Tab-separated table of C-alpha atoms in Angstrom:
chain	number	residue	atom	x	y	z
Y	9	MET	CA	32.382	129.234	156.669
Y	10	GLU	CA	34.620	132.256	156.256
Y	11	MET	CA	35.805	133.966	159.381
Y	12	ASP	CA	35.998	137.737	159.599
Y	13	VAL	CA	39.590	138.887	159.647
Y	14	PRO	CA	40.053	142.027	161.738
Y	15	HIS	CA	41.026	145.023	159.572
Y	16	ARG	CA	44.301	146.537	160.621
Y	17	GLN	CA	44.335	150.348	160.247
Y	18	ALA	CA	46.999	151.504	157.798
Y	19	ARG	CA	49.840	153.505	159.245
Y	20	ILE	CA	49.771	157.134	158.145
Y	21	GLU	CA	52.884	157.852	156.161
Y	22	ARG	CA	54.280	161.343	156.584
Y	23	LEU	CA	54.621	162.917	153.135
Y	24	SER	CA	57.153	165.565	152.233
Y	25	PHE	CA	56.038	168.733	150.472
Y	26	SER	CA	57.241	172.064	149.168
Y	27	THR	CA	55.363	175.342	148.766
Y	28	ASP	CA	55.006	178.044	146.159
Y	29	ALA	CA	53.241	181.412	146.196
Y	30	GLY	CA	49.801	179.794	145.969
Y	31	ALA	CA	46.789	181.088	144.056
Y	32	GLY	CA	46.956	184.771	143.170
Y	33	GLU	CA	50.739	184.960	143.118
Y	34	ARG	CA	50.587	188.194	141.101
Y	35	ALA	CA	47.628	189.808	142.870
Y	36	ARG	CA	44.969	188.850	145.383
Y	37	ILE	CA	41.932	191.121	145.237
Y	38	GLY	CA	39.198	191.430	147.866
Y	39	LEU	CA	35.591	192.022	146.858
Y	40	LEU	CA	32.660	192.952	149.117
Y	41	VAL	CA	29.507	191.629	147.448
Y	42	LEU	CA	25.963	192.516	148.484
Y	43	GLU	CA	23.816	189.757	149.930
Y	44	SER	CA	21.210	190.455	147.215
Y	45	ASP	CA	23.646	190.653	144.280
Y	46	GLN	CA	23.142	187.920	141.676
Y	47	THR	CA	25.620	189.170	139.088
Y	48	MET	CA	28.902	190.505	140.429
Y	49	GLU	CA	30.751	187.279	141.167
Y	50	TRP	CA	29.633	185.805	137.841
Y	51	GLU	CA	30.875	188.804	135.829
Y	52	PHE	CA	34.112	189.100	137.802
Y	53	ARG	CA	35.100	185.548	136.871
Y	54	SER	CA	35.615	186.594	133.256
Y	55	LEU	CA	36.688	190.201	133.893
Y	56	THR	CA	39.596	189.162	136.142
Y	57	ASP	CA	40.601	186.005	134.269
Y	58	PHE	CA	44.311	186.735	134.087
Y	59	PRO	CA	47.254	184.496	135.081
Y	60	GLY	CA	48.152	184.807	138.760
Y	61	VAL	CA	45.086	186.860	139.747
Y	62	SER	CA	42.637	185.630	142.395
Y	63	VAL	CA	39.515	187.326	143.751
Y	64	TYR	CA	38.255	186.657	147.297
Y	65	HIS	CA	34.646	187.534	148.157
Y	66	ALA	CA	32.837	188.425	151.359
Y	67	ARG	CA	29.058	188.919	151.424
Y	68	LEU	CA	27.598	192.062	152.970
Y	69	ALA	CA	24.110	192.178	154.549
Y	70	ASN	CA	21.672	194.509	152.784
Y	71	ASP	CA	17.999	195.046	152.086
Y	72	VAL	CA	16.690	193.749	148.752
Y	73	GLN	CA	14.734	197.014	148.306
Y	74	VAL	CA	17.039	199.805	147.110
Y	75	THR	CA	16.145	203.141	148.676
Y	76	PRO	CA	18.294	205.976	150.026
Y	77	GLU	CA	17.572	204.716	153.563
Y	78	THR	CA	18.511	201.068	152.930
Y	79	LEU	CA	21.634	202.157	151.057
Y	80	ALA	CA	22.761	204.399	153.928
Y	81	ASN	CA	22.306	201.510	156.378
Y	82	MET	CA	25.052	199.564	154.641
Y	83	ALA	CA	27.661	201.800	156.267
Y	84	HIS	CA	27.144	199.715	159.429
Y	85	GLU	CA	27.709	196.451	157.569
Y	86	LEU	CA	30.794	197.522	155.631
Y	87	PRO	CA	33.361	196.970	158.416
Y	88	VAL	CA	31.783	193.609	159.272
Y	89	ALA	CA	32.139	192.329	155.703
Y	90	ALA	CA	35.596	193.872	155.260
Y	91	GLY	CA	36.718	192.059	158.407
Y	92	LEU	CA	35.863	188.726	156.799
Y	93	LEU	CA	38.690	189.259	154.307
Y	94	PRO	CA	41.771	188.157	156.273
Y	95	GLY	CA	44.760	190.452	156.220
Y	96	TYR	CA	47.177	187.534	155.967
Y	97	LEU	CA	46.068	186.972	152.354
Y	98	GLY	CA	48.142	190.003	151.411
Y	99	LEU	CA	45.413	191.667	149.364
Y	100	LYS	CA	46.634	194.138	146.753
Y	101	ALA	CA	43.290	195.972	146.430
Y	102	ILE	CA	39.750	195.801	147.831
Y	103	GLY	CA	36.484	196.717	146.114
Y	104	TYR	CA	33.088	197.528	147.614
Y	105	GLY	CA	30.427	196.283	145.221
Y	106	CYS	CA	27.617	198.812	145.331
Y	107	THR	CA	27.406	201.864	143.075
Y	108	SER	CA	24.280	203.366	144.617
Y	109	ALA	CA	25.396	202.926	148.246
Y	110	SER	CA	28.776	204.474	147.409
Y	111	THR	CA	26.771	207.442	146.119
Y	112	ILE	CA	24.594	207.754	149.231
Y	113	ILE	CA	27.206	206.872	151.887
Y	114	GLY	CA	29.939	208.808	150.072
Y	115	GLU	CA	33.047	207.474	148.357
Y	116	ALA	CA	35.429	208.991	150.908
Y	117	ARG	CA	33.559	207.441	153.827
Y	118	VAL	CA	33.497	204.032	152.130
Y	119	ALA	CA	37.257	204.239	151.572
Y	120	ASP	CA	37.798	205.322	155.182
Y	121	ILE	CA	35.757	202.414	156.579
Y	122	ILE	CA	37.649	199.847	154.495
Y	123	GLY	CA	40.949	201.543	155.311
Y	124	GLN	CA	40.337	201.209	159.035
Y	125	VAL	CA	40.003	197.442	158.618
Y	126	HIS	CA	42.738	197.057	155.977
Y	127	PRO	CA	45.175	199.949	156.455
Y	128	GLY	CA	47.464	200.620	153.530
Y	129	VAL	CA	45.474	198.538	151.020
Y	130	PRO	CA	44.102	200.559	148.059
Y	131	SER	CA	40.323	200.384	147.796
Y	132	THR	CA	37.693	201.475	145.326
Y	133	ASN	CA	33.996	201.169	144.557
Y	134	PRO	CA	31.991	201.274	141.299
Y	135	LEU	CA	31.352	205.038	141.415
Y	136	THR	CA	35.017	205.887	142.015
Y	137	ALA	CA	36.009	203.278	139.420
Y	138	ALA	CA	33.557	204.707	136.876
Y	139	LYS	CA	35.008	208.199	137.326
Y	140	ALA	CA	38.526	206.818	136.794
Y	141	ALA	CA	37.382	204.830	133.760
Y	142	LEU	CA	35.568	207.766	132.170
Y	143	ALA	CA	38.545	210.060	132.771
Y	144	THR	CA	40.873	207.475	131.232
Y	145	MET	CA	38.646	207.250	128.124
Y	146	GLY	CA	38.183	211.028	127.924
Y	147	VAL	CA	34.424	211.087	128.537
Y	148	LYS	CA	33.104	214.524	129.504
Y	149	ARG	CA	29.417	214.324	128.513
Y	150	LEU	CA	27.909	211.202	130.001
Y	151	GLY	CA	24.886	209.113	129.137
Y	152	LEU	CA	23.808	207.429	132.384
Y	153	VAL	CA	21.704	204.236	132.518
Y	154	THR	CA	20.428	203.081	135.927
Y	155	PRO	CA	17.781	200.761	137.400
Y	156	TYR	CA	17.100	203.101	140.344
Y	157	SER	CA	14.353	205.314	141.706
Y	158	PRO	CA	14.619	209.011	140.760
Y	159	GLU	CA	16.098	210.008	144.153
Y	160	VAL	CA	19.033	207.608	143.794
Y	161	THR	CA	19.598	208.372	140.110
Y	162	GLU	CA	19.571	212.132	140.786
Y	163	ALA	CA	22.069	211.716	143.629
Y	164	MET	CA	24.377	209.840	141.253
Y	165	GLN	CA	24.016	212.521	138.578
Y	166	ALA	CA	25.142	215.103	141.146
Y	167	LYS	CA	28.246	213.048	141.992
Y	168	PHE	CA	29.308	212.912	138.343
Y	169	ASP	CA	28.634	216.616	137.915
Y	170	GLU	CA	30.825	217.363	140.957
Y	171	ALA	CA	33.620	215.378	139.294
Y	172	GLY	CA	33.397	217.498	136.137
Y	173	ILE	CA	31.518	214.874	134.120
Y	174	ALA	CA	28.257	216.380	132.873
Y	175	VAL	CA	25.351	213.936	132.716
Y	176	THR	CA	23.688	215.075	129.503
Y	177	ALA	CA	21.259	212.149	129.067
Y	178	VAL	CA	19.881	209.718	131.626
Y	179	GLY	CA	17.461	206.801	131.656
Y	180	SER	CA	16.275	204.432	134.373
Y	181	PHE	CA	14.368	201.156	134.589
Y	182	TYR	CA	12.682	202.524	137.760
Y	183	GLU	CA	13.082	199.248	139.660
Y	184	GLU	CA	13.753	199.214	143.414
Y	185	SER	CA	13.889	195.435	143.944
Y	186	ASP	CA	17.383	194.005	143.599
Y	187	LEU	CA	15.798	190.612	142.994
Y	188	VAL	CA	14.199	191.954	139.817
Y	189	VAL	CA	17.190	194.072	138.753
Y	190	GLY	CA	19.395	190.986	138.534
Y	191	LYS	CA	16.977	189.517	135.993
Y	192	ILE	CA	16.811	192.458	133.578
Y	193	ASP	CA	17.912	190.900	130.301
Y	194	HIS	CA	20.803	191.806	128.024
Y	195	GLN	CA	18.566	193.114	125.242
Y	196	SER	CA	16.922	195.616	127.607
Y	197	MET	CA	20.304	196.882	128.772
Y	198	LEU	CA	21.691	197.119	125.266
Y	199	GLN	CA	18.636	199.030	124.057
Y	200	GLY	CA	18.857	201.329	127.074
Y	201	ALA	CA	22.536	202.045	126.392
Y	202	LEU	CA	21.867	202.712	122.705
Y	203	SER	CA	18.869	204.933	123.428
Y	204	ILE	CA	20.711	207.093	125.964
Y	205	GLY	CA	24.098	206.906	124.248
Y	206	GLY	CA	22.693	207.850	120.834
Y	207	SER	CA	22.251	211.486	121.819
Y	208	HIS	CA	24.604	213.942	120.088
Y	209	ASP	CA	25.225	215.488	123.526
Y	210	VAL	CA	26.735	212.220	124.844
Y	211	ASP	CA	30.323	211.096	124.286
Y	212	GLY	CA	30.274	208.006	126.522
Y	213	VAL	CA	27.910	205.743	128.485
Y	214	PHE	CA	27.923	204.306	132.008
Y	215	ILE	CA	25.528	201.488	132.946
Y	216	SER	CA	25.186	201.679	136.722
Y	217	CYS	CA	24.528	198.874	139.247
Y	218	THR	CA	26.632	195.809	140.042
Y	219	ASN	CA	23.507	193.641	139.886
Y	220	LEU	CA	22.828	194.583	136.240
Y	221	ARG	CA	24.571	192.310	133.737
Y	222	GLY	CA	26.024	195.345	132.010
Y	223	ALA	CA	29.512	194.061	131.221
Y	224	ALA	CA	28.023	191.636	128.700
Y	225	VAL	CA	26.735	194.454	126.476
Y	226	VAL	CA	29.725	196.824	126.619
Y	227	GLU	CA	31.406	195.580	123.441
Y	228	ALA	CA	28.190	195.529	121.379
Y	229	ALA	CA	27.143	198.978	122.600
Y	230	GLU	CA	30.538	200.453	121.741
Y	231	ARG	CA	30.420	199.011	118.234
Y	232	ALA	CA	26.922	200.409	117.654
Y	233	LEU	CA	27.600	203.845	119.142
Y	234	ASN	CA	31.298	204.270	118.314
Y	235	LYS	CA	31.626	205.749	121.804
Y	236	PRO	CA	33.216	204.459	125.029
Y	237	VAL	CA	30.910	202.377	127.227
Y	238	THR	CA	31.451	200.899	130.668
Y	239	ALA	CA	29.347	199.434	133.482
Y	240	SER	CA	29.646	199.062	137.257
Y	241	ASN	CA	31.310	195.627	137.433
Y	242	HIS	CA	33.252	196.342	134.248
Y	243	ALA	CA	34.765	199.566	135.615
Y	244	LEU	CA	35.296	198.156	139.116
Y	245	ALA	CA	37.143	195.059	137.901
Y	246	TRP	CA	39.373	197.169	135.641
Y	247	HIS	CA	40.125	199.690	138.408
Y	248	LEU	CA	40.914	196.951	140.945
Y	249	LEU	CA	43.282	195.250	138.504
Y	250	ARG	CA	45.130	198.490	137.809
Y	251	LEU	CA	45.302	199.409	141.529
Y	252	ALA	CA	46.677	195.922	142.207
Y	253	GLY	CA	49.452	196.456	139.663
Y	254	ILE	CA	48.023	194.234	136.906
Y	255	PRO	CA	48.489	195.961	133.507
Y	256	ASP	CA	47.147	193.068	131.382
Y	257	THR	CA	44.655	193.902	128.647
Y	258	MET	CA	41.668	191.995	127.230
Y	259	ALA	CA	40.597	192.172	123.589
Y	260	ASP	CA	36.874	191.510	123.907
Y	261	GLN	CA	35.860	193.752	126.816
Y	262	GLY	CA	35.664	197.138	125.142
Y	263	ARG	CA	38.041	200.098	125.061
Y	264	LEU	CA	38.530	200.277	128.806
Y	265	PHE	CA	40.183	196.867	129.127
Y	266	ARG	CA	42.720	197.892	126.507
Y	267	ALA	CA	43.673	200.998	128.528
Y	268	GLN	CA	45.908	201.720	131.499
Y	269	LEU	CA	44.888	203.963	134.370
Y	270	ALA	CA	45.320	207.632	133.441
Y	271	PRO	CA	47.804	209.425	135.767
Y	272	ASN	CA	45.211	211.743	137.331
Y	273	ALA	CA	42.245	209.340	137.239
């Protein structure tokens, strides 16, 4: 009969190691993603797929129903989510991932809240990024596609008008549930962009909402319209890369990803 031989625990050998700059050696980017967003992280994986670039996410509490009131409430959650991105990462830029809330809360206030948590780090949001993108591509007469209620869409129109970008055509899916918005298919978005962008009064299109899978239709819409097209995640990713000092271009993501940030954008 075999006897059990006591197992002697192996001695832990101390291993030597060296270090390098780690992931994101060229740029580490922070991203505040809404709790209800189903799309942003997925789109950002391809939009920021450059050597030495890493994106770090923090989730921000929000209501799945998008109304002016629920959007305004996110101002209280912004510093909480921003605080989850540690300063010791050495972030080069931070993005807040909500176009409609940036409209209702105000771009300056959003930047101020993030700046209080991460002083000295450039920040942006999809509305600010869209303005920079449209200015870079020379768009003055905008076709706007949104999923929002009229109150939110009208507030966004006013923000573009204030920036000197006239919204000359606008269409909405009239959907307040973020759960549903994330499931609107590519064909619907492409048809919406072509319908609104086909007007002779439009010289560029913006597809608003980080939860819409708009980046996927940018290239096809541009080919069909022969006009610049961008979308919330598309513009935000591009703006964050440029703010972080990454000039790299991408061939299959429309005109914007072949452009650098215009000096006054």
